Short mmCIF file of C-alpha atoms and ligand atoms in Angstrom, two decimals:
data_model
loop_
_atom_site.label_atom_id
_atom_site.label_comp_id
_atom_site.label_asym_id
_atom_site.label_seq_id
_atom_site.Cartn_x
_atom_site.Cartn_y
_atom_site.Cartn_z
CA MET A 21 49.61 107.84 -176.61
CA PRO A 22 49.59 111.67 -176.20
CA SER A 23 52.62 112.78 -174.85
CA ALA A 24 52.09 115.99 -172.43
CA LEU A 25 50.10 116.54 -169.02
CA ALA A 26 48.75 120.16 -169.18
CA LYS A 27 51.57 122.75 -168.70
CA ARG A 28 49.66 124.36 -166.38
CA LEU A 29 50.65 121.38 -163.82
CA SER A 30 54.38 121.58 -164.17
CA ALA A 31 54.38 123.89 -161.48
CA VAL A 32 51.74 122.10 -159.06
CA VAL A 33 52.78 119.74 -156.53
CA PRO A 34 50.25 117.16 -154.75
CA SER A 35 48.93 117.96 -151.40
CA VAL A 36 51.36 117.06 -148.93
CA THR A 37 48.48 116.99 -146.14
CA LEU A 38 46.74 114.40 -147.95
CA ALA A 39 50.34 112.65 -149.40
CA VAL A 40 50.94 112.57 -145.28
CA ASN A 41 47.56 111.06 -144.58
CA ALA A 42 47.77 108.60 -147.09
CA LYS A 43 51.58 107.61 -145.76
CA ALA A 44 49.60 107.27 -142.62
CA ALA A 45 46.70 105.20 -143.36
CA ALA A 46 49.13 102.75 -145.66
CA LEU A 47 51.64 102.14 -142.22
CA ARG A 48 48.14 101.71 -140.31
CA ALA A 49 46.86 98.95 -142.45
CA THR A 50 50.64 97.02 -141.94
CA GLY A 51 49.39 97.10 -138.27
CA VAL A 52 51.32 99.94 -137.19
CA ASP A 53 49.52 102.10 -134.54
CA VAL A 54 50.29 105.29 -135.97
CA PHE A 55 49.90 108.42 -133.95
CA GLY A 56 47.53 110.88 -136.41
CA PHE A 57 48.83 114.25 -136.04
CA GLY A 58 49.05 114.90 -139.46
CA VAL A 59 45.75 115.60 -140.89
CA GLY A 60 43.76 118.52 -140.15
CA GLU A 61 40.36 116.72 -139.09
CA PRO A 62 38.40 116.52 -136.41
CA ASP A 63 37.89 112.99 -134.53
CA PHE A 64 34.85 113.97 -133.33
CA ASP A 65 31.13 112.90 -134.37
CA PRO A 66 28.96 115.47 -136.10
CA PRO A 67 26.13 116.69 -133.62
CA PRO A 68 23.43 114.22 -133.69
CA SER A 69 21.00 116.57 -135.27
CA VAL A 70 22.86 116.97 -138.06
CA LEU A 71 22.85 112.94 -138.56
CA GLU A 72 19.01 112.94 -137.88
CA ALA A 73 18.56 115.76 -140.51
CA ALA A 74 20.68 113.82 -142.96
CA LYS A 75 18.79 110.55 -142.25
CA ARG A 76 15.33 112.29 -142.87
CA ALA A 77 16.51 113.84 -146.02
CA ILE A 78 17.33 110.39 -147.16
CA ASP A 79 13.86 108.92 -146.14
CA GLY A 80 12.18 112.34 -147.67
CA GLY A 81 13.64 111.69 -151.03
CA ALA A 82 16.46 113.64 -151.33
CA HIS A 83 18.10 111.99 -154.36
CA LYS A 84 17.90 114.56 -157.20
CA TYR A 85 20.08 117.30 -158.23
CA THR A 86 19.57 120.58 -156.50
CA ALA A 87 19.93 123.89 -157.94
CA VAL A 88 23.84 124.32 -158.65
CA SER A 89 24.75 126.97 -155.77
CA GLY A 90 22.78 124.84 -153.40
CA ILE A 91 19.37 124.67 -151.97
CA ALA A 92 17.57 127.49 -150.84
CA PRO A 93 17.13 126.38 -146.92
CA LEU A 94 20.84 126.22 -146.73
CA LYS A 95 21.41 129.35 -148.31
CA GLN A 96 19.26 131.14 -145.66
CA ALA A 97 21.04 129.49 -143.15
CA ILE A 98 24.51 130.35 -144.37
CA CYS A 99 23.12 134.05 -144.39
CA ASP A 100 21.77 134.04 -141.15
CA ASP A 101 25.19 132.52 -139.69
CA HIS A 102 27.29 135.56 -141.54
CA MET A 103 24.49 137.86 -140.01
CA ARG A 104 24.77 136.53 -136.60
CA ARG A 105 29.17 136.14 -137.05
CA ARG A 106 30.26 138.75 -139.16
CA LYS A 107 27.20 140.97 -138.66
CA GLN A 108 26.75 141.71 -142.14
CA LYS A 109 23.62 141.09 -144.31
CA ALA A 110 23.78 138.93 -147.33
CA SER A 111 21.13 137.35 -149.42
CA ALA A 112 21.16 133.75 -151.59
CA LYS A 113 22.37 135.35 -154.45
CA ASN A 114 25.76 136.27 -152.64
CA VAL A 115 26.11 132.38 -151.71
CA CYS A 116 27.34 129.57 -153.70
CA VAL A 117 27.64 126.14 -151.65
CA SER A 118 30.48 124.13 -153.28
CA VAL A 119 31.94 120.32 -151.97
CA GLY A 120 33.90 121.46 -149.30
CA ALA A 121 35.62 124.74 -148.70
CA LYS A 122 38.43 123.41 -151.12
CA GLN A 123 35.81 123.64 -153.85
CA ALA A 124 34.54 126.91 -152.72
CA LEU A 125 38.67 127.65 -153.19
CA PHE A 126 38.65 126.46 -156.72
CA ASN A 127 36.00 128.15 -158.04
CA VAL A 128 37.10 131.11 -157.02
CA ALA A 129 40.76 130.59 -158.68
CA LEU A 130 39.35 129.95 -161.77
CA SER A 131 36.85 132.90 -161.99
CA LEU A 132 39.22 135.47 -161.00
CA TYR A 133 42.91 134.18 -161.99
CA GLU A 134 44.46 134.58 -165.16
CA PRO A 135 47.89 134.30 -166.55
CA GLY A 136 49.23 137.39 -165.19
CA ASP A 137 47.68 137.58 -162.28
CA GLU A 138 49.31 137.92 -158.68
CA VAL A 139 47.63 136.66 -155.50
CA VAL A 140 49.22 137.77 -152.71
CA ILE A 141 49.31 135.01 -149.81
CA PRO A 142 50.73 135.32 -146.09
CA THR A 143 52.95 132.19 -145.70
CA PRO A 144 52.94 130.09 -143.72
CA CYS A 145 49.60 128.98 -145.56
CA TRP A 146 47.83 125.94 -146.40
CA VAL A 147 49.28 123.82 -149.25
CA SER A 148 46.37 124.18 -151.57
CA TYR A 149 46.42 128.26 -151.96
CA PRO A 150 49.56 128.89 -153.76
CA GLU A 151 48.63 125.11 -156.12
CA GLN A 152 44.89 126.50 -156.86
CA VAL A 153 46.34 129.65 -157.91
CA ARG A 154 48.60 128.13 -160.30
CA ILE A 155 46.34 125.42 -161.61
CA ALA A 156 44.29 128.73 -162.66
CA GLY A 157 47.24 130.26 -164.11
CA GLY A 158 47.89 133.15 -161.77
CA ALA A 159 51.02 133.41 -159.83
CA PRO A 160 51.20 133.35 -155.97
CA VAL A 161 52.95 136.18 -154.49
CA LEU A 162 54.53 134.48 -150.97
CA VAL A 163 54.92 137.10 -148.57
CA GLU A 164 56.82 135.62 -145.52
CA THR A 165 55.37 136.13 -141.52
CA ARG A 166 57.52 135.22 -138.67
CA GLU A 167 57.18 133.44 -135.66
CA GLU A 168 58.57 136.39 -133.58
CA ASP A 169 55.45 138.25 -134.75
CA GLY A 170 52.89 135.64 -134.04
CA TRP A 171 53.36 134.66 -137.43
CA LEU A 172 51.00 137.53 -138.69
CA LEU A 173 51.17 139.82 -141.94
CA SER A 174 52.28 143.36 -141.15
CA ALA A 175 50.14 146.16 -142.68
CA ASP A 176 53.58 147.13 -143.84
CA ALA A 177 54.56 143.64 -145.39
CA LEU A 178 50.73 143.65 -147.41
CA ALA A 179 51.28 147.01 -148.38
CA GLY A 180 54.59 146.09 -149.98
CA ALA A 181 53.78 142.94 -151.74
CA LEU A 182 50.67 144.65 -153.79
CA GLY A 183 51.56 145.70 -157.24
CA PRO A 184 49.48 146.66 -160.41
CA ARG A 185 49.46 142.79 -160.96
CA THR A 186 47.73 142.01 -157.56
CA LYS A 187 44.35 140.30 -158.58
CA ALA A 188 43.44 138.92 -154.84
CA VAL A 189 44.73 138.39 -151.14
CA ILE A 190 44.16 135.25 -149.05
CA LEU A 191 43.93 135.91 -145.48
CA CYS A 192 43.51 132.70 -143.42
CA THR A 193 42.46 133.35 -139.64
CA PRO A 194 43.05 131.53 -137.58
CA SER A 195 45.33 129.93 -140.09
CA ASN A 196 46.24 126.60 -140.82
CA PRO A 197 48.92 125.79 -140.14
CA THR A 198 50.31 128.19 -137.75
CA GLY A 199 47.08 128.04 -135.54
CA ALA A 200 47.52 132.22 -134.96
CA ALA A 201 44.50 134.34 -135.28
CA TYR A 202 44.67 138.05 -136.32
CA PRO A 203 43.66 140.78 -133.64
CA GLU A 204 40.96 143.07 -134.29
CA GLU A 205 43.23 145.64 -134.41
CA ARG A 206 45.53 143.83 -137.04
CA ILE A 207 42.67 143.47 -139.34
CA ARG A 208 41.49 147.23 -139.25
CA GLU A 209 45.38 147.63 -140.24
CA LEU A 210 45.12 145.46 -143.48
CA ALA A 211 41.89 146.77 -144.21
CA ALA A 212 43.02 150.02 -144.18
CA VAL A 213 45.97 149.02 -146.41
CA LEU A 214 43.55 146.97 -148.83
CA ARG A 215 40.97 150.20 -149.03
CA LYS A 216 43.92 151.89 -151.08
CA HIS A 217 44.55 148.77 -153.58
CA ASP A 218 41.88 147.18 -155.63
CA CYS A 219 41.90 143.62 -155.61
CA TRP A 220 39.94 141.01 -154.38
CA ILE A 221 39.79 140.13 -150.66
CA LEU A 222 39.62 136.47 -149.69
CA VAL A 223 39.04 135.44 -146.07
CA ASP A 224 38.60 131.88 -145.22
CA GLU A 225 37.46 131.76 -141.36
CA ILE A 226 37.05 128.23 -141.79
CA TYR A 227 38.49 127.81 -138.35
CA ALA A 228 37.09 130.97 -136.57
CA GLU A 229 34.74 129.14 -134.06
CA LEU A 230 37.90 127.28 -132.99
CA VAL A 231 39.65 129.82 -130.82
CA TYR A 232 41.21 129.81 -127.23
CA ASP A 233 41.97 131.87 -123.81
CA GLY A 234 38.98 134.06 -124.58
CA PHE A 235 40.61 135.38 -128.06
CA ARG A 236 37.67 137.19 -129.81
CA HIS A 237 37.82 136.22 -133.63
CA VAL A 238 36.87 139.56 -135.76
CA SER A 239 36.24 138.97 -139.59
CA ILE A 240 37.52 141.48 -142.01
CA ALA A 241 33.67 141.27 -143.38
CA GLU A 242 32.61 142.81 -140.03
CA VAL A 243 34.95 145.50 -139.71
CA ALA A 244 35.17 146.64 -143.51
CA PRO A 245 31.64 146.81 -144.54
CA ASP A 246 32.80 149.15 -147.23
CA LEU A 247 35.01 146.49 -148.79
CA ALA A 248 32.38 143.98 -149.13
CA ALA A 249 31.97 144.46 -152.97
CA ARG A 250 35.30 143.04 -153.09
CA THR A 251 35.23 140.65 -150.51
CA ILE A 252 34.81 136.64 -150.48
CA VAL A 253 34.65 134.75 -147.57
CA ILE A 254 35.13 131.56 -147.40
CA ASP A 255 33.76 128.80 -144.68
CA GLY A 256 32.00 125.55 -143.98
CA VAL A 257 31.13 122.54 -141.69
CA SER A 258 34.62 120.66 -142.13
CA LYS A 259 35.89 122.04 -138.85
CA THR A 260 32.96 123.59 -136.77
CA TYR A 261 30.81 120.85 -136.92
CA ALA A 262 33.30 117.99 -137.34
CA MET A 263 31.94 116.96 -140.75
CA THR A 264 34.70 116.80 -143.33
CA GLY A 265 33.67 113.84 -145.05
CA TRP A 266 29.69 115.57 -145.65
CA ARG A 267 31.73 118.30 -147.95
CA ILE A 268 29.85 121.29 -147.68
CA GLY A 269 31.79 124.27 -147.71
CA TRP A 270 30.40 127.93 -149.45
CA THR A 271 31.33 131.37 -150.78
CA ILE A 272 29.84 134.72 -149.24
CA ALA A 273 30.68 136.79 -152.22
CA PRO A 274 29.63 139.40 -154.21
CA GLU A 275 26.68 139.04 -156.80
CA ILE A 276 28.70 138.89 -159.89
CA VAL A 277 31.45 136.69 -158.47
CA THR A 278 28.90 134.55 -157.43
CA GLU A 279 27.22 134.38 -160.63
CA ALA A 280 30.84 133.38 -162.04
CA LEU A 281 31.18 130.65 -159.37
CA ASP A 282 28.02 129.41 -159.96
CA MET A 283 28.85 128.78 -163.71
CA VAL A 284 32.05 127.39 -163.00
CA GLN A 285 30.43 125.02 -160.63
CA GLY A 286 27.63 124.41 -162.78
CA GLN A 287 30.04 122.81 -165.39
CA SER A 288 32.32 120.55 -162.95
CA THR A 289 30.39 118.82 -159.55
CA THR A 290 26.94 120.38 -160.52
CA ASN A 291 25.96 120.76 -157.32
CA ALA A 292 27.22 119.48 -153.89
CA THR A 293 25.28 116.30 -152.69
CA ALA A 294 21.70 116.66 -151.65
CA VAL A 295 21.57 115.03 -148.59
CA ALA A 296 24.98 116.47 -147.44
CA GLN A 297 23.47 119.82 -147.89
CA HIS A 298 20.57 119.30 -145.68
CA ALA A 299 22.83 117.53 -143.07
CA ALA A 300 24.23 121.30 -143.24
CA VAL A 301 21.01 122.97 -142.71
CA ALA A 302 20.76 121.03 -139.62
CA ALA A 303 24.37 121.84 -138.48
CA LEU A 304 23.72 126.01 -138.83
CA THR A 305 20.46 125.89 -137.38
CA GLY A 306 20.34 123.12 -134.61
CA PRO A 307 21.65 123.45 -130.96
CA GLN A 308 25.47 125.14 -131.24
CA ASP A 309 26.29 123.31 -127.63
CA THR A 310 28.25 120.77 -129.22
CA VAL A 311 30.39 123.31 -130.96
CA GLU A 312 31.41 124.85 -127.99
CA ALA A 313 31.81 121.26 -126.35
CA MET A 314 34.45 120.64 -129.08
CA ARG A 315 35.77 123.95 -128.96
CA GLN A 316 36.67 123.32 -125.32
CA LYS A 317 38.11 120.15 -126.04
CA PHE A 318 40.44 120.87 -129.11
CA GLU A 319 41.50 123.81 -126.07
CA ARG A 320 42.50 121.35 -123.82
CA ARG A 321 44.11 119.33 -126.42
CA ARG A 322 46.31 122.10 -127.62
CA ASP A 323 47.38 122.77 -123.93
CA VAL A 324 48.66 118.94 -123.56
CA MET A 325 50.32 119.22 -127.34
CA VAL A 326 51.91 122.42 -126.76
CA ALA A 327 53.28 122.03 -123.33
CA GLY A 328 54.33 118.19 -124.02
CA LEU A 329 56.18 119.38 -127.64
CA ASN A 330 58.05 122.02 -125.54
CA LYS A 331 59.29 118.46 -123.49
CA VAL A 332 60.53 116.74 -126.53
CA PRO A 333 64.59 117.65 -126.79
CA GLY A 334 64.87 119.88 -129.77
CA ILE A 335 61.35 121.00 -130.54
CA ARG A 336 59.80 124.71 -129.62
CA CYS A 337 56.23 125.20 -130.33
CA ARG A 338 54.35 128.70 -129.85
CA ASN A 339 51.20 128.99 -128.06
CA PRO A 340 48.57 129.10 -130.94
CA GLU A 341 45.24 131.00 -130.73
CA GLY A 342 43.32 128.90 -132.59
CA ALA A 343 42.78 126.21 -135.44
CA PHE A 344 43.82 122.99 -134.40
CA TYR A 345 47.57 122.87 -134.78
CA ALA A 346 50.57 123.28 -133.07
CA PHE A 347 53.40 124.47 -135.49
CA ALA A 348 56.94 123.60 -134.05
CA ASP A 349 60.28 124.66 -134.61
CA CYS A 350 62.19 121.38 -135.15
CA ARG A 351 65.54 122.51 -136.28
CA GLY A 352 66.86 121.37 -133.06
CA MET A 353 66.39 117.84 -133.97
CA TYR A 354 68.76 118.48 -136.43
CA GLY A 355 71.90 116.21 -136.31
CA ILE A 356 70.18 113.21 -134.78
CA GLU A 357 70.93 110.15 -137.00
CA HIS A 358 67.83 108.86 -139.31
CA ALA A 359 68.90 106.66 -142.60
CA GLY A 360 72.71 106.57 -141.59
CA LYS A 361 72.72 109.73 -141.82
CA ALA A 362 72.45 113.31 -140.04
CA ILE A 363 68.58 114.80 -140.13
CA ALA A 364 69.07 118.04 -141.93
CA SER A 365 65.60 119.16 -142.90
CA ASP A 366 61.90 119.44 -141.56
CA ASP A 367 61.00 116.35 -144.16
CA GLU A 368 63.74 114.19 -142.25
CA VAL A 369 62.56 114.98 -139.24
CA ALA A 370 58.89 114.42 -140.33
CA PHE A 371 60.09 110.59 -141.96
CA PHE A 372 62.34 110.18 -138.74
CA LEU A 373 59.20 110.79 -136.28
CA LEU A 374 56.87 108.51 -138.74
CA GLU A 375 59.71 105.98 -138.63
CA HIS A 376 60.63 105.84 -135.53
CA ALA A 377 58.07 106.75 -132.90
CA HIS A 378 54.75 106.27 -135.53
CA VAL A 379 53.98 109.92 -135.72
CA ALA A 380 52.76 110.99 -138.75
CA ALA A 381 53.02 115.23 -138.86
CA VAL A 382 53.37 117.48 -141.70
CA PRO A 383 56.19 119.12 -142.66
CA GLY A 384 56.49 122.61 -142.35
CA GLY A 385 58.14 123.43 -145.63
CA ALA A 386 54.81 122.12 -147.40
CA PHE A 387 53.34 125.52 -145.88
CA GLY A 388 55.92 128.04 -146.54
CA ALA A 389 58.52 127.12 -143.46
CA PRO A 390 60.99 124.98 -143.42
CA GLY A 391 62.80 123.87 -140.04
CA TYR A 392 58.78 123.39 -138.78
CA VAL A 393 56.80 120.87 -138.33
CA ARG A 394 53.08 120.56 -138.33
CA PHE A 395 51.17 118.59 -135.23
CA SER A 396 47.19 118.40 -135.33
CA TYR A 397 46.18 118.18 -132.17
CA ALA A 398 42.56 116.99 -133.60
CA THR A 399 42.70 113.55 -131.72
CA SER A 400 42.65 112.40 -128.18
CA GLU A 401 44.55 113.57 -125.46
CA GLU A 402 45.29 110.17 -124.30
CA ARG A 403 46.46 109.51 -128.23
CA ILE A 404 48.28 112.39 -128.00
CA LEU A 405 50.13 112.09 -124.74
CA ALA A 406 51.13 108.60 -126.17
CA GLY A 407 52.36 110.27 -129.13
CA LEU A 408 54.51 112.64 -127.25
CA ASP A 409 55.92 109.69 -124.83
CA SER A 410 56.78 107.81 -128.26
CA MET A 411 58.58 111.28 -129.58
CA ARG A 412 60.56 111.43 -126.46
CA THR A 413 61.11 107.57 -126.40
CA ALA A 414 62.29 107.78 -129.88
CA ILE A 415 64.47 110.78 -129.87
CA ALA A 416 66.21 109.60 -126.93
CA ALA A 417 67.13 106.42 -128.43
CA ALA A 418 68.35 107.93 -131.19
CA ARG A 419 72.17 109.17 -131.85
CA ARG A 420 73.75 112.63 -132.26
CA ILE A 421 75.55 112.24 -135.45
CA ALA A 422 76.19 115.93 -135.98
N1 PMP B 29 40.60 126.00 -145.83
C1 PMP B 29 42.05 125.82 -144.87
C2 PMP B 29 42.48 126.99 -143.98
C3 PMP B 29 41.84 124.60 -144.59
O1 PMP B 29 42.81 124.25 -143.51
C4 PMP B 29 41.06 123.67 -145.35
C5 PMP B 29 40.72 121.90 -144.41
N2 PMP B 29 40.85 121.27 -145.39
C6 PMP B 29 39.80 123.81 -146.20
C7 PMP B 29 39.81 125.29 -146.22
C8 PMP B 29 39.19 123.50 -146.77
O2 PMP B 29 38.23 122.44 -146.02
P1 PMP B 29 37.28 121.57 -146.82
O3 PMP B 29 37.56 121.50 -148.25
O4 PMP B 29 36.97 120.24 -145.69
O5 PMP B 29 35.62 122.31 -145.90
N1 LIG B 30 42.99 121.10 -144.21
C1 LIG B 30 43.48 119.69 -143.59
C2 LIG B 30 44.63 119.91 -143.60
O1 LIG B 30 45.41 120.95 -143.72
C3 LIG B 30 42.78 118.80 -144.42
C4 LIG B 30 43.34 118.24 -145.94
C5 LIG B 30 43.60 119.08 -146.85
O2 LIG B 30 42.47 119.24 -147.62
O3 LIG B 30 44.70 119.57 -147.30
O4 LIG B 30 45.20 119.03 -143.53
#
């Protein structure tokens, strides 16, 4: 048997969000009623117009390969959506439709990064950003942000992280895992720094429609159109339209980059599934009232989750502006007995919660923020309340030994 796996994998770790999901599913399969605060996946169904469009596409014969970068009506719908949401003109030549935003980001990584390249990523960050950079041979440069600063990267911190090797910066707003969203003024400050540094700017706006308390999401693509020649927007239907399993995401990027993405994807998955692409057209062009209805439900769930977490002994949680994650400081739970010893890490907090409260949640270390735990509230208010209750009961019954 050949001995070794590719060296490029030696620094890569598996997706912890997906691992937690798998662990919760395994426990569920044994008959345990697990509270699914782990993976970030809306529990809603996609809008009915999406399902009808998919059925029509099946009956209409959408069974063949499509163009690698996607079908024309979807690209057009993406360009129109881009204009509506970011006030920026794009054409089909700027769009590559992929198998989820995850593949879109992966295509970008393979197209842009090479050994010696640094990619600046503010942390806490989504688990896949650094790993994709590593797989592509680049080096992630993780820049810590702090809860006291609303988990936002400052212009000074960004300037300090940029260097001669910086190939790209990845910004995610609203953020997975913190739910923090960048106000327009901060976006403008970051743009001012980036203006002086010639690197690619990746903006992941997959949660942009999910903002609360009247927060106004503004894209760097809108506030800094002069940077369009090096800005790459990543978006998709997974979160906005509750379509995670349909696997449709995309990039809006300069033509030269889109050509590279097309080539990379043409040697891997070819096109995103044809029927799913038709469904995505319906999502973007159909009635948008379900998006607002889901947003309102998420806002109420956030209120319930955050208020509830703050009543759990040992947990403290900031009120996030967007996405569907509550990112809570769980260090107050350290010292509770678990498996015969005192809890001393966020991993152990997550294990304790899974075992004793049947609550699945993701330890913050996976996102670069040890001491915290991410609770997804993409589930019903009743389940959130019951899960919080279960946590309180488990913690009340536990012994503190340190
Ligand atoms: N970006 C962020 C920040 C995410 O949380 C996710 C969730 N999986 C993705 C990208 C990828 O989404 P998908 O592949 O489902 O489109
Ligand atoms: N983005 C979601 C999460 O962070 C989905 C899982 C994944 O793709 O990592 O939970």
